[in-house]
mmCIF file of C-alpha atoms in Angstrom:
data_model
loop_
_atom_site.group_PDB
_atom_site.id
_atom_site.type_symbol
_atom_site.label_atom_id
_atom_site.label_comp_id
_atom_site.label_asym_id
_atom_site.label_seq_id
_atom_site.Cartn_x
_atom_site.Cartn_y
_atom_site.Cartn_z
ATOM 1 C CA UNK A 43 0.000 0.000 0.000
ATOM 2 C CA UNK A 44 1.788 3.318 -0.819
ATOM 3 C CA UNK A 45 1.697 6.164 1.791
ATOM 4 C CA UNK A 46 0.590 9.457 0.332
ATOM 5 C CA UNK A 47 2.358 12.703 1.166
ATOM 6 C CA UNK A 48 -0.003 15.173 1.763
ATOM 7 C CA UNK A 49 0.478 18.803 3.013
ATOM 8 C CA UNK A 50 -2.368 20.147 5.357
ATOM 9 C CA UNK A 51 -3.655 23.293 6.212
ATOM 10 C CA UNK A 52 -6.287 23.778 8.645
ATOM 11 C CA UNK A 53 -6.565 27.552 8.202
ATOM 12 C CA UNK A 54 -9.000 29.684 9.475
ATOM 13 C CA UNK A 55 -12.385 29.485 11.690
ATOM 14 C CA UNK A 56 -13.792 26.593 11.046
ATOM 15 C CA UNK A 57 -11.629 25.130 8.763
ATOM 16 C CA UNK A 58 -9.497 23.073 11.299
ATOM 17 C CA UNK A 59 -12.578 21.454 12.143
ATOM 18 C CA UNK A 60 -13.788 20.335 8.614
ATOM 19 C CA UNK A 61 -10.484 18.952 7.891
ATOM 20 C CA UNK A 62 -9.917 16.983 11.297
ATOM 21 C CA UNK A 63 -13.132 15.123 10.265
ATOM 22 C CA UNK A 64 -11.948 14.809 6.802
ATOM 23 C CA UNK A 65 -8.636 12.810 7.834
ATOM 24 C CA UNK A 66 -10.822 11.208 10.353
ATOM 25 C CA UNK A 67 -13.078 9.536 7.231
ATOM 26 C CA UNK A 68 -9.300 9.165 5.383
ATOM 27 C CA UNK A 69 -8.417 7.183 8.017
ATOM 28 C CA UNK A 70 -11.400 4.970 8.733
ATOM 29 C CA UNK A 71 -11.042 4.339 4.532
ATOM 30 C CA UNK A 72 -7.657 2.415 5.670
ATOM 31 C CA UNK A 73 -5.668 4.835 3.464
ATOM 32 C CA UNK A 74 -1.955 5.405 4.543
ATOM 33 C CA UNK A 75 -1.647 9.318 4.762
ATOM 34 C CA UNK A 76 1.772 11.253 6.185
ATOM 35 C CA UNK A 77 0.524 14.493 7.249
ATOM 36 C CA UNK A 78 2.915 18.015 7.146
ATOM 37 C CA UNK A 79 1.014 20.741 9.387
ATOM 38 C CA UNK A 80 1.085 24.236 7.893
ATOM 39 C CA UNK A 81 -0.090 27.423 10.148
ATOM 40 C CA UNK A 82 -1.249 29.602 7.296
ATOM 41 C CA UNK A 83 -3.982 31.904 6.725
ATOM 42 C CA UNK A 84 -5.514 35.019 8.545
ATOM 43 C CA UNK A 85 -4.530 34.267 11.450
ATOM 44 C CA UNK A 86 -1.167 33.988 10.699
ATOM 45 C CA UNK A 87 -1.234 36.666 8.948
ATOM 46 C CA UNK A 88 -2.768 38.745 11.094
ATOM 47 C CA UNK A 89 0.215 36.975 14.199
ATOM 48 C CA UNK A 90 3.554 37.630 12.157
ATOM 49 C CA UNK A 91 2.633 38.695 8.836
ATOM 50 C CA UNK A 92 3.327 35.440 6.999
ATOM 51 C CA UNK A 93 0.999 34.212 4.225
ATOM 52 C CA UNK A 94 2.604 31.824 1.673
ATOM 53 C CA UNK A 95 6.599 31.719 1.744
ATOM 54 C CA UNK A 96 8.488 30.938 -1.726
ATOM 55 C CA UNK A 97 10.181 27.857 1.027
ATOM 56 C CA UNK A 98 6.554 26.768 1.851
ATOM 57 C CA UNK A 99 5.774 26.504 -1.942
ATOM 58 C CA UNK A 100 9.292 24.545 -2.242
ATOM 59 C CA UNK A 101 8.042 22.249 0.130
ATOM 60 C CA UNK A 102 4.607 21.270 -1.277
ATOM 61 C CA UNK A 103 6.092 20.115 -4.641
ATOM 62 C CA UNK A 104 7.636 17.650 -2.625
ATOM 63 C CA UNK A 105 4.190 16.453 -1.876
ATOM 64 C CA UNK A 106 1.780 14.352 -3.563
ATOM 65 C CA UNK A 107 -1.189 16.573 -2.675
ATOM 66 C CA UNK A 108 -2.613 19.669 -0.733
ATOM 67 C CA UNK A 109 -5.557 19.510 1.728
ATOM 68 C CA UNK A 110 -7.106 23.018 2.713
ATOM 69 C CA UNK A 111 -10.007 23.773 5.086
ATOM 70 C CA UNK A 112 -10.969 27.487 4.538
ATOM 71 C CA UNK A 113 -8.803 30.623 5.041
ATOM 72 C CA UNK A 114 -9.642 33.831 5.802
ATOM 73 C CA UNK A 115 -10.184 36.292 9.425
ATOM 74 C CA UNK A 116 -11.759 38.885 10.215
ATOM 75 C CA UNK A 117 -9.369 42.389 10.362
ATOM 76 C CA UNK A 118 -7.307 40.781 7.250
ATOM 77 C CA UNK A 119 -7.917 43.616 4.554
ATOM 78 C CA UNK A 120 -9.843 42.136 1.478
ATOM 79 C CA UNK A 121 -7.153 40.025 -0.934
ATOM 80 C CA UNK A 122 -4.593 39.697 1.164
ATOM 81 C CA UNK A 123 -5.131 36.148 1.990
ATOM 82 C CA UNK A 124 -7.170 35.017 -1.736
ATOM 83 C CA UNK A 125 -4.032 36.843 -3.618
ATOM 84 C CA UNK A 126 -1.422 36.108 -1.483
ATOM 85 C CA UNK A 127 -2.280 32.375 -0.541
ATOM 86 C CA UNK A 128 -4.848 30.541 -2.788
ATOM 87 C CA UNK A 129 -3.933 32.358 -5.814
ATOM 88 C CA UNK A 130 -0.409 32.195 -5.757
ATOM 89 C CA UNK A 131 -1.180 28.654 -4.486
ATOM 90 C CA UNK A 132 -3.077 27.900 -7.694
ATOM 91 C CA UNK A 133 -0.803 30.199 -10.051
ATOM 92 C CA UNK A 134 2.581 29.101 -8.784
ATOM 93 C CA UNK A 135 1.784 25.497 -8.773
ATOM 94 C CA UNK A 136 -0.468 25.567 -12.601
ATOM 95 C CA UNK A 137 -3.361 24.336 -10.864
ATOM 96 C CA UNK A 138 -5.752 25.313 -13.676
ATOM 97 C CA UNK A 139 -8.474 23.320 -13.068
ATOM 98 C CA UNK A 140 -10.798 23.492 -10.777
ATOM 99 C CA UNK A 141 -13.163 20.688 -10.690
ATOM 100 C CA UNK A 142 -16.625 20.946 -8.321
ATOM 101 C CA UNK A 143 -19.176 18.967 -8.605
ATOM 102 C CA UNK A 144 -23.060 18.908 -7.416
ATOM 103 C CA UNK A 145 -25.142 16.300 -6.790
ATOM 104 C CA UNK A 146 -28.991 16.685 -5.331
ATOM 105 C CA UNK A 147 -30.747 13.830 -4.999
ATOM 106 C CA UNK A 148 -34.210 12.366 -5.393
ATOM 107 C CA UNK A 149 -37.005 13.348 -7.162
ATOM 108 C CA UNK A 150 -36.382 16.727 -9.849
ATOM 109 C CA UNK A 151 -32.767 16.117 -8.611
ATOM 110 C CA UNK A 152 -29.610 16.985 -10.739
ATOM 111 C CA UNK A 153 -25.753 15.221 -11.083
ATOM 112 C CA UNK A 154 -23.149 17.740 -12.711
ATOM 113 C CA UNK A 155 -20.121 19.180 -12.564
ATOM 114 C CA UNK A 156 -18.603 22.610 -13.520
ATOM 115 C CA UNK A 157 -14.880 22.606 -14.618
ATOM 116 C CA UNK A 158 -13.534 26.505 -14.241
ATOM 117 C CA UNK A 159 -10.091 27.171 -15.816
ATOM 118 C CA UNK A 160 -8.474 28.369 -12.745
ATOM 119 C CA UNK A 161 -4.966 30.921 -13.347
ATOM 120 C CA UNK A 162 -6.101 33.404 -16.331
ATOM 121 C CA UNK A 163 -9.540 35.754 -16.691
ATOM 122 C CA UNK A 164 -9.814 38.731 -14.088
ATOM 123 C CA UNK A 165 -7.870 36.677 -11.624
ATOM 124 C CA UNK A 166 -4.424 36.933 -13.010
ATOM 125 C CA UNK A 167 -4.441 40.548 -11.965
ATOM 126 C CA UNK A 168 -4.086 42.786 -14.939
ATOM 127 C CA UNK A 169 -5.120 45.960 -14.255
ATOM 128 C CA UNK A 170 -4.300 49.063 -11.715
ATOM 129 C CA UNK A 171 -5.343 52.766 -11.220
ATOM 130 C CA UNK A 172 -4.838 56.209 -12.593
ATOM 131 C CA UNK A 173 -5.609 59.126 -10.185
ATOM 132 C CA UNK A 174 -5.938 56.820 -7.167
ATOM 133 C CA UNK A 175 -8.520 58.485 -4.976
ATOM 134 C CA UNK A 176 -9.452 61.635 -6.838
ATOM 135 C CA UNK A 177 -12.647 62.429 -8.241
ATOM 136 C CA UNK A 178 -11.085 61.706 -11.690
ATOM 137 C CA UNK A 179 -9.896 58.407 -10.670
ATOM 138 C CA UNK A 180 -9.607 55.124 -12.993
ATOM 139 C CA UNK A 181 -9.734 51.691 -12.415
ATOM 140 C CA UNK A 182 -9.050 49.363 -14.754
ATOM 141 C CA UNK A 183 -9.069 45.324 -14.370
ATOM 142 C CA UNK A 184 -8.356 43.065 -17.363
ATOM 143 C CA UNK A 185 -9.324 39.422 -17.803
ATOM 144 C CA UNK A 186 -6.455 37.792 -19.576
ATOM 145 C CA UNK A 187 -7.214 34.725 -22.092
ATOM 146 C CA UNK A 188 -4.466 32.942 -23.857
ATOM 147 C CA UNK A 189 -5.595 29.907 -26.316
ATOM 148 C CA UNK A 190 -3.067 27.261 -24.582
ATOM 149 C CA UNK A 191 -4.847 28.079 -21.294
ATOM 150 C CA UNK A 192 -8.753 27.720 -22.987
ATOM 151 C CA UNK A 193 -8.169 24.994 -24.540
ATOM 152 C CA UNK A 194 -6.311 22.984 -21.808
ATOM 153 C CA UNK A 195 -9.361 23.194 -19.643
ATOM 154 C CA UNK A 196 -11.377 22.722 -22.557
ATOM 155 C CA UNK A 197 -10.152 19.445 -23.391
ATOM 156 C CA UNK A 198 -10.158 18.268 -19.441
ATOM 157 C CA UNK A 199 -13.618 19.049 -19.661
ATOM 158 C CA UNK A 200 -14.261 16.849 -22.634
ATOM 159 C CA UNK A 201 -12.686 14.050 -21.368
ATOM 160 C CA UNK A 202 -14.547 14.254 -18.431
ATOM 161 C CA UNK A 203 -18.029 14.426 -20.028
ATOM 162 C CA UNK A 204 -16.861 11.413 -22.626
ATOM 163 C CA UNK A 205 -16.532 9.344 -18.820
ATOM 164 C CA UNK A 206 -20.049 10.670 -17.756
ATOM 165 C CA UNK A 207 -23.349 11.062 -19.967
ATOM 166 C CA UNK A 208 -21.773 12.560 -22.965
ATOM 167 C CA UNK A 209 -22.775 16.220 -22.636
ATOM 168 C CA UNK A 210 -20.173 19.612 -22.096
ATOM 169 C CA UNK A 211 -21.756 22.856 -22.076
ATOM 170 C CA UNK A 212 -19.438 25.721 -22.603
ATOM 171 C CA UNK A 213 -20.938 29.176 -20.403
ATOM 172 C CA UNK A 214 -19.556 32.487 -21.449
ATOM 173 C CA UNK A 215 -20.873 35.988 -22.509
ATOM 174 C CA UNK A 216 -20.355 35.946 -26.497
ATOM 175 C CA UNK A 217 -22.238 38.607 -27.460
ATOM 176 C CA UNK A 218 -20.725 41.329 -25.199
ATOM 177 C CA UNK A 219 -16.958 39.719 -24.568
ATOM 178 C CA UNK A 220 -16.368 39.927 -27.873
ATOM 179 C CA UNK A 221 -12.419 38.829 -28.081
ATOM 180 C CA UNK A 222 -12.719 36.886 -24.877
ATOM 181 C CA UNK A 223 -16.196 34.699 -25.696
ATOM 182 C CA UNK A 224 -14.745 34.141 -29.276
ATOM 183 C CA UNK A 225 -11.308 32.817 -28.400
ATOM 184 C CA UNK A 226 -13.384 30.481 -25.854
ATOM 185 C CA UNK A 227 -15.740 29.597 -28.651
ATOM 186 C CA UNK A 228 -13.187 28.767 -31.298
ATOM 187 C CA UNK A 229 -11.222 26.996 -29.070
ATOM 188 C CA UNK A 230 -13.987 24.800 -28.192
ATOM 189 C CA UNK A 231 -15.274 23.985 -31.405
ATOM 190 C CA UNK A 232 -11.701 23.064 -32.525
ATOM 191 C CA UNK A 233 -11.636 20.673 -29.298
ATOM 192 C CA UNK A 234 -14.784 19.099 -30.081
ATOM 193 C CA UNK A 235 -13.467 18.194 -33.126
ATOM 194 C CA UNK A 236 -11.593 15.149 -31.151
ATOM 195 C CA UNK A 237 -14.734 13.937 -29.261
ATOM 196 C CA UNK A 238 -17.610 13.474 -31.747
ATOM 197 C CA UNK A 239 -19.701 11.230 -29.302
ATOM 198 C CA UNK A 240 -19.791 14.050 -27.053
ATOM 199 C CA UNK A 241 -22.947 16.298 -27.465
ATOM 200 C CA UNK A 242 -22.116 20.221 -26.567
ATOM 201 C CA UNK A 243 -24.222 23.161 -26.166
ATOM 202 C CA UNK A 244 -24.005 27.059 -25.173
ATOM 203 C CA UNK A 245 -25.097 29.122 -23.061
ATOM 204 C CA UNK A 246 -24.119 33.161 -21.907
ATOM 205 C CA UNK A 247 -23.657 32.957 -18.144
ATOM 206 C CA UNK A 248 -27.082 34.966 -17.085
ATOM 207 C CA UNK A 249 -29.023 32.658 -18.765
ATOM 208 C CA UNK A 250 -26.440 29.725 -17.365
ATOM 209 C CA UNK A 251 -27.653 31.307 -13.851
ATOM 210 C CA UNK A 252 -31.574 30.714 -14.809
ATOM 211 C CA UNK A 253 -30.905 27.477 -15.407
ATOM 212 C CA UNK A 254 -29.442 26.391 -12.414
ATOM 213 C CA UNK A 255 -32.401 27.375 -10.791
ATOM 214 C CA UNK A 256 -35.096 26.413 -12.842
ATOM 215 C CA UNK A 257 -33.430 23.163 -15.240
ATOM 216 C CA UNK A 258 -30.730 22.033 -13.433
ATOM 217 C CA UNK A 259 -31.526 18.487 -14.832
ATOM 218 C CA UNK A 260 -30.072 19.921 -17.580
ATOM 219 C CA UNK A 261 -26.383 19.548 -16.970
ATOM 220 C CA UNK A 262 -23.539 17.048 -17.140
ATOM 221 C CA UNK A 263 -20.438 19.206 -17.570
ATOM 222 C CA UNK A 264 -19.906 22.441 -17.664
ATOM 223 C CA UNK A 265 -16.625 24.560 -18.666
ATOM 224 C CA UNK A 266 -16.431 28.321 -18.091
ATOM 225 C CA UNK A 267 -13.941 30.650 -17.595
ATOM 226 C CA UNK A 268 -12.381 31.624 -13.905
ATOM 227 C CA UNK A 269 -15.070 34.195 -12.973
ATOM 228 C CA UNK A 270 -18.202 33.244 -14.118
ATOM 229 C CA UNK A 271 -16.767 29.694 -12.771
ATOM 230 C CA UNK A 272 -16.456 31.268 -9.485
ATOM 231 C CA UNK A 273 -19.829 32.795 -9.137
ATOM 232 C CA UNK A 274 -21.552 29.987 -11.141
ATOM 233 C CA UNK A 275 -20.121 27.402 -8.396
ATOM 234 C CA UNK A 276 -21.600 29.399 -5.202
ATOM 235 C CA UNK A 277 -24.853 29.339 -6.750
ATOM 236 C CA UNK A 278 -24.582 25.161 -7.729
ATOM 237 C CA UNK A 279 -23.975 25.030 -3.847
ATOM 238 C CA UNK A 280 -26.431 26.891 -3.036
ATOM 239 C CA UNK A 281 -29.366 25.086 -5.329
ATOM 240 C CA UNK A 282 -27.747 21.875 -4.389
ATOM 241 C CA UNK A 283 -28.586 21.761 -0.727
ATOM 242 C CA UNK A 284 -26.302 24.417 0.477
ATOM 243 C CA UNK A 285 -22.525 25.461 0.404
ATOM 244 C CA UNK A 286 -21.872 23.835 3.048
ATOM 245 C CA UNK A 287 -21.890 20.365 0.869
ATOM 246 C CA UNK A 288 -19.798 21.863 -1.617
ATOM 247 C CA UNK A 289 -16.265 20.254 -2.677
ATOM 248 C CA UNK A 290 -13.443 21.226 -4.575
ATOM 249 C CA UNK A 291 -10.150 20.192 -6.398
ATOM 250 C CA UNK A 292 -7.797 22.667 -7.694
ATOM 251 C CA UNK A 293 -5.493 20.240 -10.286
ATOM 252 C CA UNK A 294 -2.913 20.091 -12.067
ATOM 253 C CA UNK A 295 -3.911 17.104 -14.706
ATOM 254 C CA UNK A 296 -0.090 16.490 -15.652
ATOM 255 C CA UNK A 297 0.853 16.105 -12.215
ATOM 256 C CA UNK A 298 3.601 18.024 -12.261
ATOM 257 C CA UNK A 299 2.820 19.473 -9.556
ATOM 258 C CA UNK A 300 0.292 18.740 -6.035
ATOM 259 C CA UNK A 301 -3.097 19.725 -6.717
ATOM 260 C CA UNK A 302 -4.968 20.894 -3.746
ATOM 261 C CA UNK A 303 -8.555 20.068 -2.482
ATOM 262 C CA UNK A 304 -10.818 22.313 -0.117
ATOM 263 C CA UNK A 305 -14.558 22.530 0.787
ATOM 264 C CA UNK A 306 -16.286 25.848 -1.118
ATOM 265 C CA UNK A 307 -17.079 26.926 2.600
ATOM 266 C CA UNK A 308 -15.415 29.938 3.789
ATOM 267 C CA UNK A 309 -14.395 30.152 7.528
ATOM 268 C CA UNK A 310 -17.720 30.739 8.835
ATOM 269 C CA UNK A 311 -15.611 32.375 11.992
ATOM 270 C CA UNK A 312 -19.193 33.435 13.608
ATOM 271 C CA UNK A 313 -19.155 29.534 14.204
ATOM 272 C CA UNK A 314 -15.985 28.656 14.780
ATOM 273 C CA UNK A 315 -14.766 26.518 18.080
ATOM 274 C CA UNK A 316 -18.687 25.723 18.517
ATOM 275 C CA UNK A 317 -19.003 21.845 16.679
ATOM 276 C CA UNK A 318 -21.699 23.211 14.269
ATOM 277 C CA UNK A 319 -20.126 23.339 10.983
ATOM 278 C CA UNK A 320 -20.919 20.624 8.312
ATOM 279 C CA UNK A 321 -18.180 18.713 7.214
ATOM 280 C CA UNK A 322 -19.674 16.975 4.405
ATOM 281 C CA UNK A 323 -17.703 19.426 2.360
ATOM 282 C CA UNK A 324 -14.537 19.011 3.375
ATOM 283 C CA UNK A 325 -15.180 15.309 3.802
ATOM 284 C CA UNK A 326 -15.658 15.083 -0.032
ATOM 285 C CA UNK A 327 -13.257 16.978 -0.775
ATOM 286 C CA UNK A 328 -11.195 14.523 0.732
ATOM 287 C CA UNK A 329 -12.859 12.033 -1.281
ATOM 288 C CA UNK A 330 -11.585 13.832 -4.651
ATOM 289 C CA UNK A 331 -8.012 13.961 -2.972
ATOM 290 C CA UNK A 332 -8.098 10.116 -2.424
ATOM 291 C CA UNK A 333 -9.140 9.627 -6.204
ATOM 292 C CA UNK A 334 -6.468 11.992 -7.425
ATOM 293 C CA UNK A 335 -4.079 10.035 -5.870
ATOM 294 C CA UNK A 336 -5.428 6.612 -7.427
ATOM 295 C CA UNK A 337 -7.343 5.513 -4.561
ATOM 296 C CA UNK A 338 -10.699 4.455 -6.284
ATOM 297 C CA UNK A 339 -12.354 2.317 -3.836
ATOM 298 C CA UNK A 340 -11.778 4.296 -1.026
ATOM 299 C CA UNK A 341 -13.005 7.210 -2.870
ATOM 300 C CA UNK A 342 -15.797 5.661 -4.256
ATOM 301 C CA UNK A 343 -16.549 4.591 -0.775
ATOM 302 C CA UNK A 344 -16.505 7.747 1.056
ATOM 303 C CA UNK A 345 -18.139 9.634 -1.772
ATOM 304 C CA UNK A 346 -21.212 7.252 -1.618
ATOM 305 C CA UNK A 347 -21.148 7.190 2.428
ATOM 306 C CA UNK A 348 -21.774 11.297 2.183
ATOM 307 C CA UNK A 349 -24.234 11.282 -0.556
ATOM 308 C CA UNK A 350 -26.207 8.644 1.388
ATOM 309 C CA UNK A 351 -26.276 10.911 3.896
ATOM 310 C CA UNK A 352 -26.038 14.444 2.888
ATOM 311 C CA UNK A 353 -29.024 15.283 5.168
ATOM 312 C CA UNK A 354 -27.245 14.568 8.281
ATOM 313 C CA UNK A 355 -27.359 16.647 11.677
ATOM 314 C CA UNK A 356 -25.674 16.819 14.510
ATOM 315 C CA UNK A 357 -22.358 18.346 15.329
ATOM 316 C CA UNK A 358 -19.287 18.747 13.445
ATOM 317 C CA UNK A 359 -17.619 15.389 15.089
ATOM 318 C CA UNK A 360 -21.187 13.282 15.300
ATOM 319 C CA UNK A 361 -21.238 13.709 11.081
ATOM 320 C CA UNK A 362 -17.366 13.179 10.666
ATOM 321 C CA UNK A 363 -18.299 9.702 13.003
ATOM 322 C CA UNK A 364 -21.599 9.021 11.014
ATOM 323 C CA UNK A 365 -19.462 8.987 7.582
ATOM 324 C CA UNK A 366 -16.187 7.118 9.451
ATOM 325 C CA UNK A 367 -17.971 4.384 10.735
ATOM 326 C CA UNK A 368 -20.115 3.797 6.937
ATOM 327 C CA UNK A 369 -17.296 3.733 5.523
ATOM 328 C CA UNK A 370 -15.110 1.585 7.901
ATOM 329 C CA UNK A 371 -18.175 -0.952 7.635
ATOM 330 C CA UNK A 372 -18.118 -0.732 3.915
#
């Protein structure tokens, strides 16, 4: 049995919870995990000023994967921790995709999963100001699109629907991101080229947001660019029985580097210390990890131990035991 490597950071709030629960589950799966602590996040941030060191990145790529509860504290200034941590996390190491999927289940239920290309768009930072804080002042904040990254992203997406029920959707705004929306379109319709059993479709993002609401049924996989990935995500959560279910991966397919997983959850530090959050999230997240790493069966496993019972209560610790002890009897 090989031991996995994996690099953990509890973070913020409640995110030392969710994970504790998550190696808990890891654990009862009889996977063999060596853990490296990291203190990062707002708090440490807010302690000593630390928030990702070049050394700590150095580290990680000695790792075969990344496990992240949620970051963030209150009295950090806005970006500080998502620029300086997750997206130099996800820029330094290529992690450009990010893979979440959402599952509700019985009657009128849906199964899908959005793929977001995760280092270029408005994320990559292009931009600044002119006139900072006069009344003439300009702000100006580009989304950057290069064809390699696209169609990379693109194609992971095809692959992944060719696995599932044979449908990609590809969600942009055409009509108005005129350069943008077309070098996404081309490159799509040149990738779909290479998988002609593979149905597509289109849709702009607002009408992509009606549809989550009202057709979810709809969907197999979607692909979409970093920010209407990132708001179209929340809002799967949120019509798939809450954000707090939510799970992520943020890959690098050519492992050539270790791709990290974390629940969509933020810190929730109004709950924090108290056993209330849900760590379903994190606990499938987990799940993903474990399947990166070519674990299958415990995956599998663990995956269908929380979906049986993604209407649990009780605290924090009395879910993480629920899904530990389905899955040890599995």
């Amino acid at each position: 049995m090989a031991t996995h490597k994996i690099a953990v950071v509890g973070g913020d709030g409640i995110g030392p919870e969710v994970i504790a629960e998550g190696l808990k589950v890891i654990e009862a799966a009889g996977v063999d995990v060596q853990l490296t602590n990291y203190d990062l996040g707002g708090a440490r941030y807010l302690a000593d000023g630390t928030i990702l060191p070049d050394e700590t990145l150095d580290e990680w790529r000695h790792h075969d994967a990344i496990y992240v509860g949620a970051v963030g504290a209150p009295g950090v200034p806005p970006g500080v921790i998502e620029r300086g941590l997750l997206l130099k996390m996800r820029f330094e190491l290529d992690l450009y995709i990010n893979r979440r999927p959402f599952l509700l289940k019985g009657p009128g239920g849906h199964d899908f999963v959005v793929i977001r290309e995760n280092t270029e768009g408005t994320y990559a930072g292009e931009g600044g100001f002119l006139r900072k804080n006069t009344p003439h002042e300009i702000a100006t904040q580009g989304s950057v699109n290069t064809r390699r990254g696209a169609e990379r992203a693109i194609r992971y997406a095809f692959e992944l629907a060719s696995t599932r029920r044979g449908h990609l959707t590809l969600v942009h705004k055409t009509n108005v991101l005129t350069f943008s929306g077309d070098l996404w379109q081309r490159a799509f319709d040149d990738v779909a080229k290479d998988f002609p059993d593979v149905e597509t479709d289109y849709n702009h993002v607002d009408a992509a947001c009606i549809y989550f609401v009202q057709d979810p049924q709809r969907y197999d996989v979607i692909v979409t660019d970093n920010l209407f990935g990132d708001i179209l995500t929340d809002l799967g959560g949120a019509v798939s029985g809450g954000i707090g279910l939510a799970s992520s991966a943020n890959m690098d397919p050519t492992r050539s580097a270790p791709s990290m997983f974390e629940p969509v959850h933020g810190s929730a530090p109004d709950i924090a210390g108290q056993n209330k959050a849900n760590p379903i999230a994190a606990i499938l997240s987990g799940a993903m990890m474990l399947d990166f790493l070519g674990e299958a069966d415990a995956a599998a496993a663990i995956t269908a131990a929380c979906n049986a019972h993604l209407d649990a209560t009780g605290s924090t610790t009395e879910i993480g035991d629920l899904i530990a002890g389905v899955v040890r009897g599995h």
